[in-house]
Coordinates of C-alpha atoms and ligand atoms in Angstrom, one line a residue:
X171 CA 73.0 142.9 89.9
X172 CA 74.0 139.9 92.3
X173 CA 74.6 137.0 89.9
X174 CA 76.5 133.7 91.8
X175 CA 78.6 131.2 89.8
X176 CA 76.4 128.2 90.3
X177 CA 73.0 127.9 92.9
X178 CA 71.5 124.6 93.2
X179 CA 68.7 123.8 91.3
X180 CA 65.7 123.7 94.1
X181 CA 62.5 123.8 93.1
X182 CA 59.1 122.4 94.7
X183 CA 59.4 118.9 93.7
X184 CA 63.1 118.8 95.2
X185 CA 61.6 120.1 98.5
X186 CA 58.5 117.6 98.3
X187 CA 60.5 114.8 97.4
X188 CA 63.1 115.2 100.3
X189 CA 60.3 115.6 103.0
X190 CA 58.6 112.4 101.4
X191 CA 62.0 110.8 102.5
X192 CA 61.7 112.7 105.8
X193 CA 58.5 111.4 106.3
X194 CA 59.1 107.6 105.1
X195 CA 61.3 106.8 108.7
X196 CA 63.9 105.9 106.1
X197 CA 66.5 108.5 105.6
X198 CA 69.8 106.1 105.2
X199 CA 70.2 104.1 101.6
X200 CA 67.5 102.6 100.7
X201 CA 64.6 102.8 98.0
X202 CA 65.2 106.2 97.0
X203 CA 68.8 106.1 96.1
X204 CA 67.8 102.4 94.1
X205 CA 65.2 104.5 91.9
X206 CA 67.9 107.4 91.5
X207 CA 70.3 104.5 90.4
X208 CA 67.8 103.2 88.1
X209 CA 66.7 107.0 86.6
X210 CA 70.7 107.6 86.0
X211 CA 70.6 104.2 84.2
X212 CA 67.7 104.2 81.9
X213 CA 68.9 108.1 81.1
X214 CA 72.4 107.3 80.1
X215 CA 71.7 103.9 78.8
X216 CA 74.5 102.6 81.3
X217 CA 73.9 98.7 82.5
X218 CA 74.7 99.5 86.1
X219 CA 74.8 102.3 88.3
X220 CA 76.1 102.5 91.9
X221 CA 75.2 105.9 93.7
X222 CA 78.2 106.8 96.3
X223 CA 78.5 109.6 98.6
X224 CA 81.3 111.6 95.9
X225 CA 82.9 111.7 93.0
X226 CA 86.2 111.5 95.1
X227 CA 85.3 107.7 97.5
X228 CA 83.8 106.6 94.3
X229 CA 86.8 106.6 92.4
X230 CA 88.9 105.3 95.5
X231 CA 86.7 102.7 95.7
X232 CA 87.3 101.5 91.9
X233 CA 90.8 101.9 91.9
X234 CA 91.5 99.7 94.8
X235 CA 88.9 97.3 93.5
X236 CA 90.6 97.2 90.2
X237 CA 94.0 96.2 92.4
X238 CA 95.7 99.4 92.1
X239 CA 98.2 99.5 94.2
X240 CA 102.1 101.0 95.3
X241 CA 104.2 101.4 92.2
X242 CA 101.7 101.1 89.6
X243 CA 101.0 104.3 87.0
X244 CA 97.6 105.7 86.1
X245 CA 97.3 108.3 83.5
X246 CA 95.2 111.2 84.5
X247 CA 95.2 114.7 82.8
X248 CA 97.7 117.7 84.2
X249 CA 94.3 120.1 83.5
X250 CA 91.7 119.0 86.6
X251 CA 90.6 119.0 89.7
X252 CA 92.9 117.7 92.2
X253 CA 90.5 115.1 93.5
X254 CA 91.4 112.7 90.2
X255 CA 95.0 112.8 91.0
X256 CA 94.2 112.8 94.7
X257 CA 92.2 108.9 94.1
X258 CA 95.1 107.5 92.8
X259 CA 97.9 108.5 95.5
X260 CA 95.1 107.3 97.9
X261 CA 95.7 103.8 96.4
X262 CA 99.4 104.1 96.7
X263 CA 99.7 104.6 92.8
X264 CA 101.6 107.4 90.6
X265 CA 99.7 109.6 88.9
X266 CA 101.4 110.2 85.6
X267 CA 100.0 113.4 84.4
X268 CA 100.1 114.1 80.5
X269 CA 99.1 117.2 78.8
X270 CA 96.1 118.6 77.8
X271 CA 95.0 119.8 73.7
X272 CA 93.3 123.3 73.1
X273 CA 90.0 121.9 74.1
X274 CA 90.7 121.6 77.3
X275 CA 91.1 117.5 77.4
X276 CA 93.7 115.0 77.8
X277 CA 95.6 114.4 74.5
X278 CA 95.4 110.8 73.0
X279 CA 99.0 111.3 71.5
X280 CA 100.6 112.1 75.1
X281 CA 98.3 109.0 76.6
X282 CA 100.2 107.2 73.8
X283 CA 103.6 108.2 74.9
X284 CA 102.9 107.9 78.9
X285 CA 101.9 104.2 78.9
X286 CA 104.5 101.6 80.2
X287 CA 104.2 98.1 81.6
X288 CA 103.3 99.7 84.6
X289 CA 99.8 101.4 83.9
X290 CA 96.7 100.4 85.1
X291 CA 94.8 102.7 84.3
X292 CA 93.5 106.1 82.4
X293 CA 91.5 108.3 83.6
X294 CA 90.5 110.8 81.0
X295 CA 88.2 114.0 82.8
X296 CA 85.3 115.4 80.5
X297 CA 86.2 119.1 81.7
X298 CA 83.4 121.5 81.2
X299 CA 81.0 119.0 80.7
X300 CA 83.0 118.3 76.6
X301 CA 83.0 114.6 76.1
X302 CA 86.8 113.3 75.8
X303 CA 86.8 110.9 72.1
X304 CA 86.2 107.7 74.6
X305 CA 85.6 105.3 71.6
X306 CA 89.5 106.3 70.5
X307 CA 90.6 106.0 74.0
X308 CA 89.5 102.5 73.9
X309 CA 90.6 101.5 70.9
X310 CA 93.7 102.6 71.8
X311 CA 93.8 100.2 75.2
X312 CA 93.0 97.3 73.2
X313 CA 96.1 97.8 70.5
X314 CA 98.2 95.1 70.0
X315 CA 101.5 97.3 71.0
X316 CA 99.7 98.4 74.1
X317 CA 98.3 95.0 74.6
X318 CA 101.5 93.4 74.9
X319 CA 102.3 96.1 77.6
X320 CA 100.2 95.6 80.3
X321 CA 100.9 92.9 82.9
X322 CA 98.0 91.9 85.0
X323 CA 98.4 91.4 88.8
X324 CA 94.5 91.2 90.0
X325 CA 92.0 88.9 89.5
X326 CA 90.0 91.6 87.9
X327 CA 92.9 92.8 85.8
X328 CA 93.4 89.4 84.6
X329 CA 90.2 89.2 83.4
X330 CA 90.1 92.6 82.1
X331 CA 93.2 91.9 80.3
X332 CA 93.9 95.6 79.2
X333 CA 94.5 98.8 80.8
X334 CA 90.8 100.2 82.2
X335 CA 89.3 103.5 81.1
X336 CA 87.4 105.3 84.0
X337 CA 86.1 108.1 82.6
X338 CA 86.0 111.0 85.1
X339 CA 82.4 112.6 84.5
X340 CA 82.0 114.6 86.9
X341 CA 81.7 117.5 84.9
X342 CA 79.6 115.5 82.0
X343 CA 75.9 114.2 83.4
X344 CA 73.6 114.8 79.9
X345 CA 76.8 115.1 77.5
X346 CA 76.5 112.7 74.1
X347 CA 78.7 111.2 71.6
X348 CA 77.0 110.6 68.4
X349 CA 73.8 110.4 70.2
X350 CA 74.6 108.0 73.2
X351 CA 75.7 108.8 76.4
X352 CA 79.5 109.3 77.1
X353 CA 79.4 107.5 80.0
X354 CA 78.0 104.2 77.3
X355 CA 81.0 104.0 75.8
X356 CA 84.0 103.8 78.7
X357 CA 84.2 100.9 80.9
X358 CA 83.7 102.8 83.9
X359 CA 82.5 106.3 84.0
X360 CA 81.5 108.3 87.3
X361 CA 79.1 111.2 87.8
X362 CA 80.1 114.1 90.8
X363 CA 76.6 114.8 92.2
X364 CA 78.0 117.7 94.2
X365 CA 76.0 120.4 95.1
X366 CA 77.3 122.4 92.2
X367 CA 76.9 120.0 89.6
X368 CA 74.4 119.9 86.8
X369 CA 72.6 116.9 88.4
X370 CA 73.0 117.1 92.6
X371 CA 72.5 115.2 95.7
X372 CA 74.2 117.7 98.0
X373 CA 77.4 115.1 97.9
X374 CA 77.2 112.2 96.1
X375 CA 78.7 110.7 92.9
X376 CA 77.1 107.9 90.4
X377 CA 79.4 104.8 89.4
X378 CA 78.2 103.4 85.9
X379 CA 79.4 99.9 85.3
X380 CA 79.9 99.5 81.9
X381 CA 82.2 96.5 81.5
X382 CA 83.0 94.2 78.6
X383 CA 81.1 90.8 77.9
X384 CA 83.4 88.4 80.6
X385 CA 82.0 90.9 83.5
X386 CA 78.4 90.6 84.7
X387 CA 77.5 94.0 85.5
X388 CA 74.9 93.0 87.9
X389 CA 77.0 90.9 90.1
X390 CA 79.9 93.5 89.6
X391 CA 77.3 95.9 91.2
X392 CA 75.8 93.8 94.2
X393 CA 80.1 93.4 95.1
X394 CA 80.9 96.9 94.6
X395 CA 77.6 97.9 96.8
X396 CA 79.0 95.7 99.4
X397 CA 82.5 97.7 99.2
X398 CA 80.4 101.2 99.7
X399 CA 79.0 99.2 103.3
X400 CA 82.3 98.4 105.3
X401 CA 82.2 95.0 102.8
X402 CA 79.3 93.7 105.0
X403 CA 77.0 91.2 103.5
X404 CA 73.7 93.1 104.5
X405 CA 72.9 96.6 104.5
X406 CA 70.6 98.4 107.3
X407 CA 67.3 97.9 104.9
X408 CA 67.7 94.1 104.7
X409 CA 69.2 94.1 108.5
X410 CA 65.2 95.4 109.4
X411 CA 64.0 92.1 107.5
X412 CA 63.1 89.3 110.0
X413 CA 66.0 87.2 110.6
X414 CA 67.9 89.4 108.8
X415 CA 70.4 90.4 112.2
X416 CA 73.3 88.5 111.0
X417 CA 75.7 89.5 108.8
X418 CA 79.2 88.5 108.0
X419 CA 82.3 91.3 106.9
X420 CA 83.6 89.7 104.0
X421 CA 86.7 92.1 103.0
X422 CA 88.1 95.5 104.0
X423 CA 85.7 97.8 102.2
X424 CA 84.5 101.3 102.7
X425 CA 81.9 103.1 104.0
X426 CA 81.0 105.5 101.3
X427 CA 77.5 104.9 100.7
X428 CA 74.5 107.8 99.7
X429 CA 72.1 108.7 101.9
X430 CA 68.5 108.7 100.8
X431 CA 67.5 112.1 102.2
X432 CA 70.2 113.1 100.1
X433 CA 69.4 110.9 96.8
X434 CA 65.9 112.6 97.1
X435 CA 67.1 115.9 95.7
X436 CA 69.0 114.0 92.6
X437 CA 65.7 112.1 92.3
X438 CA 63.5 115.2 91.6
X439 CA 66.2 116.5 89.5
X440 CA 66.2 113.7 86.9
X441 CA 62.6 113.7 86.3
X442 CA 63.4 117.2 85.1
X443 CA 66.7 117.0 83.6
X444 CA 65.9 117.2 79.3
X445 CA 64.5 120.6 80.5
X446 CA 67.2 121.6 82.8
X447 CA 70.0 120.8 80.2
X448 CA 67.7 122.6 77.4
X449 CA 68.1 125.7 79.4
X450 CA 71.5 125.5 80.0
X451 CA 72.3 124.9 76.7
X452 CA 69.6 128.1 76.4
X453 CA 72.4 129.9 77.9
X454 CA 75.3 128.7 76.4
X455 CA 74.5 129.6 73.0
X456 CA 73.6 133.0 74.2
X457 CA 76.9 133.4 75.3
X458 CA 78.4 132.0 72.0
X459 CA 76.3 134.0 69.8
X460 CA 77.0 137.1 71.4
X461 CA 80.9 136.5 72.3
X462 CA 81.7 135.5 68.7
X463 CA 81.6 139.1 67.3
X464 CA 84.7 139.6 69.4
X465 CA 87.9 139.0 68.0
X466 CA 90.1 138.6 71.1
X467 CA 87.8 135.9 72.6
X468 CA 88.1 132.4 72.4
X469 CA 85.1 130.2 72.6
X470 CA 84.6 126.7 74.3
X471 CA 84.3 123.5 72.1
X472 CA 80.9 124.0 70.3
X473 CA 78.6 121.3 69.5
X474 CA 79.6 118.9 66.5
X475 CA 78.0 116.0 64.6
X476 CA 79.9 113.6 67.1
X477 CA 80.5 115.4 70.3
X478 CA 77.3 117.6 72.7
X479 CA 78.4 118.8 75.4
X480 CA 76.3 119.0 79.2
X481 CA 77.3 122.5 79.0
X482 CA 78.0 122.3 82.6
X483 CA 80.8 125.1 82.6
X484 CA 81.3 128.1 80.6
X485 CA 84.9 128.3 79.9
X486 CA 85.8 131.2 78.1
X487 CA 89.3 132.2 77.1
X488 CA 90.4 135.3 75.8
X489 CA 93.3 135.6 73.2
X490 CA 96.7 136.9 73.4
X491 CA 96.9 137.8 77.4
X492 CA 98.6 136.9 80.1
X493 CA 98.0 135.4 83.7
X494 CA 98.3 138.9 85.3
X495 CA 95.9 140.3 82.9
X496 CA 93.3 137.6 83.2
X497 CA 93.2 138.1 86.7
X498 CA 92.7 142.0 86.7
X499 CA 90.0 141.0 84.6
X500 CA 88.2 139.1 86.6
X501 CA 88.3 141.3 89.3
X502 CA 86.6 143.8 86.9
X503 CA 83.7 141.7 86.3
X504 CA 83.7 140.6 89.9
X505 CA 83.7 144.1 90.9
X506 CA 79.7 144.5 89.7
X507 CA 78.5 141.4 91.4
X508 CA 79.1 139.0 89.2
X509 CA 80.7 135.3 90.4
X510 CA 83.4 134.0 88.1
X511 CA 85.7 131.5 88.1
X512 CA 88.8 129.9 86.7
X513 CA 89.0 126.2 85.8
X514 CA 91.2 124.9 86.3
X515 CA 94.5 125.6 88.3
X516 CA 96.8 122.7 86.7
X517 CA 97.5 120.4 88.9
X518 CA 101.5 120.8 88.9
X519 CA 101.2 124.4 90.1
X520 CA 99.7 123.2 93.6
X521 CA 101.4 122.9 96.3
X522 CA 100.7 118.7 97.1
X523 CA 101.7 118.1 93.2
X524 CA 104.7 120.8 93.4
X525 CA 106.4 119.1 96.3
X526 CA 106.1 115.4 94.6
X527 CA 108.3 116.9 91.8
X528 CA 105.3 117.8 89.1
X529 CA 106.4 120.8 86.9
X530 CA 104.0 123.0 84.9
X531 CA 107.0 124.0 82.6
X532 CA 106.0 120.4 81.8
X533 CA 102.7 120.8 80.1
X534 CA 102.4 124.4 77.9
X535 CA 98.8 124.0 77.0
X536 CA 97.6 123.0 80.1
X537 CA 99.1 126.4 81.3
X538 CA 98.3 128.3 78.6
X539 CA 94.6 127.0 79.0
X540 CA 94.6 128.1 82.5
X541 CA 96.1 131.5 81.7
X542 CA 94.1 133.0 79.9
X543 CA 90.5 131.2 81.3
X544 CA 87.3 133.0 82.9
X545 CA 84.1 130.1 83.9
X546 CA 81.2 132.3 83.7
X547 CA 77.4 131.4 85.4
X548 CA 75.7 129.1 84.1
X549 CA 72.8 127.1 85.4
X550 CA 68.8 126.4 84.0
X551 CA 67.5 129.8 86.5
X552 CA 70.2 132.4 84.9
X553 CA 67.7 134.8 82.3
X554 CA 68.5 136.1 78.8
X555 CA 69.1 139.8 80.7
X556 CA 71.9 138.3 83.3
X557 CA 73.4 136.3 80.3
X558 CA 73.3 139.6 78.7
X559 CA 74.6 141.8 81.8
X560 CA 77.6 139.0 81.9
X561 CA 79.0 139.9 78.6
X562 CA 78.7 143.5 79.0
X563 CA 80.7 143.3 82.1
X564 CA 83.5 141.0 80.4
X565 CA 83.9 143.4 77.4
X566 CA 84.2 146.1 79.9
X567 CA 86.7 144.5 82.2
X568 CA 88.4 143.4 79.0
X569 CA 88.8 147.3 77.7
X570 CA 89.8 148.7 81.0
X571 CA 92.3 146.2 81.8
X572 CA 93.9 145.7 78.4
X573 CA 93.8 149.7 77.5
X574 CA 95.4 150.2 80.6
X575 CA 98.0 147.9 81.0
Ligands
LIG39 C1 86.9 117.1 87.2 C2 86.4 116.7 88.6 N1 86.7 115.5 89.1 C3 86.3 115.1 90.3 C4 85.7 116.0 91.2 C5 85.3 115.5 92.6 O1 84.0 115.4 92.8 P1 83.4 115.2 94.3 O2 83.4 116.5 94.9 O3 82.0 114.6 94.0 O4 84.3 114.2 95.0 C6 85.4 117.3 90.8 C7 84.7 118.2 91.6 O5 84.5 119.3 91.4 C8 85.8 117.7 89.5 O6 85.6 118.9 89.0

């Protein structure tokens, strides 16, 4: 059996509604990446929503907005991808990296510890698709210890007046706490809408705006729409209005905008998503169920009264081996066909983060975590009998490799 780690989700409407964009003579932003902003909105209960062409320019984008700049500290997790780490030495800024706790997020208590009069910033990563405690997070930013900390040196800072939470979701699209949408609580949070994501658009990312009272979300939009366009005052669907040739540049923005044609695949996505998030949760309970008999494995944060997950990765871990073994594992379940993965690599064991001076000896659970982690499939189109197939072939690999080591 051929099972890949993580097809796109392409059905019929996905192909009808990217031909429909085809067909329009409109393939550039326009109205269907405005409808896929409002869709993301009304589903996450988010005021605003700015659709970007990744995860990775979105967060760029915010950072430098923010005034991030050389010599100030944001706080990111040592357990991610590199691209959260990579957005803020793109603004010139240190990422200081803090440990992670068993379930795979950033510890509160090491946030506490890492923030000086020089952090900007925290950017706490939903890994796996499990909501990080964002209401805590922000309670912490507004203390009056940590208050009395932070020195603002932007206009938007200033009237911030705290340290900003950007919450990286990429992971997270459909994940709740207490009932409302993660990405309702932080003051910024931002979707990946790669093509392996839950929700997709090929490349893309979704910005939600979720700032306090002195910010109007709306007009914080319209500017930050204008930073995805070079910072010009028009964009091409208001340049093919009458009269509408001029323009002006009015600051050195990007050019990180999302394509309709590509929006168009997100767009049939969300239409479907409560039923594409019931299956995958279809299939992570399968796995839990049947993996919980075993007393060497370790499962992923299960659902709770405050905290429901997107179920986005699988992240197994199994007890009481080591980095050697794990990896003679995988090439056991690998072996029969089936696509695994491992995430993530911490950050201070890569090669960019090594050479700055980061060292894993640094952060024990983040290591251990990594150590002993196998991602298995899971997406809405995997059946009961691969789900099933899966966990045969990890038992297996486990007995081989641990019987003959
Ligand atoms: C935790 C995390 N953050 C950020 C990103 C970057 O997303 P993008 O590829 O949309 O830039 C990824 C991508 O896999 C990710 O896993």
């Amino acid at each position: 059996m051929n099972i890949p780690f993580s097809p796109p989700y392409i059905d019929q409407s996905v192909i009808d509604e990217v031909v429909s964009s085809l067909n329009s003579g409109w393939i550039t932003t326009g109205p269907k990446v405005k409808s896929l902003e409002e869709e993301i909105a009304s589903y996450t209960g988010v005021k605003s929503v700015l659709c970007v062409n990744s995860w990775t320019s979105g967060a760029i984008m915010i950072l430098k907005w923010i005034g991030v700049k050389e010599g100030d500290e944001v706080i990111i997790p040592a357990y991610t991808y590199s691209a959260t780490a990579l957005a803020v030495l793109h603004c010139g800024a240190n990422p200081i990296m803090v440990d992670v706790t068993e379930n795979f997020n950033i510890s509160i208590e090491a946030i506490k510890k890492a923030i000086t009069s020089k952090t900007k910033a925290i950017i706490p990563v939903d890994i796996a698709g499990w909501p990080c405690v964002y209401n805590s997070i922000i309670n912490l930013v507004k203390m009056p210890n940590i208050l009395e900390k932070f020195i603002p040196e932007s206009e938007i800072q200033s009237k911030l007046g705290r340290i900003i939470v950007i919450s990286d979701s990429a992971h997270s699209f459909g994940a709740t706490q207490k009932g409302k949408s993660a990405a309702a609580i932080s003051d910024i949070s931002i979707f990946s809408l790669h093509a392996v994501k839950n929700l997709t658009t090929a490349e893309g990312g979704a910005i939600c705006i979720n700032l306090p009272k002195s910010f109007d979300n709306n007009e914080t939009y319209k500017f930050l729409r204008m930073m995805t366009l070079n910072g010009q005052t028009k964009d091409a669907f208001t340049k093919t209005k009458i009269g509408g040739w001029k323009y002006d540049i009015i600051m050195q923005g990007l050019k990180i905008n999302l394509p309709d044609v590509c929006a168009a695949i997100g767009l049939a996505q969300i239409k479907q998503y409560p039923k594409l998030l019931l299956e995958r949760e279809r299939v992570f309970k399968r796995y839990s169920d049947l993996l919980s008999i075993y007393n060497w494995i370790q499962l992923p944060p299960q659902d709770n009264d405050l905290q429901k997950s997107s179920y986005h990765l699988y992240a197994l871990r199994i007890k009481n081996i080591d980095e050697k073994q794990r990896d003679l594992i995988i090439d056991e379940i690998t072996k029969v066909g089936i696509a695994v993965n491992v995430h993530f690599i911490p950050l201070p064991m890569l090669s960019l983060f090594k050479d700055l001076g980061y060292n894993i000896q640094n952060f024990p659970v983040a290591y251990d975590n990594y150590s002993r982690e196998i991602s298995l499939p899971i997406y809405p189109q995997l059946t009961n009998e691969q789900v099933d197939f899966i966990i045969a072939h990890v038992v297996k690999g486990y007995n081989t490799v641990i019987k003959n080591y």
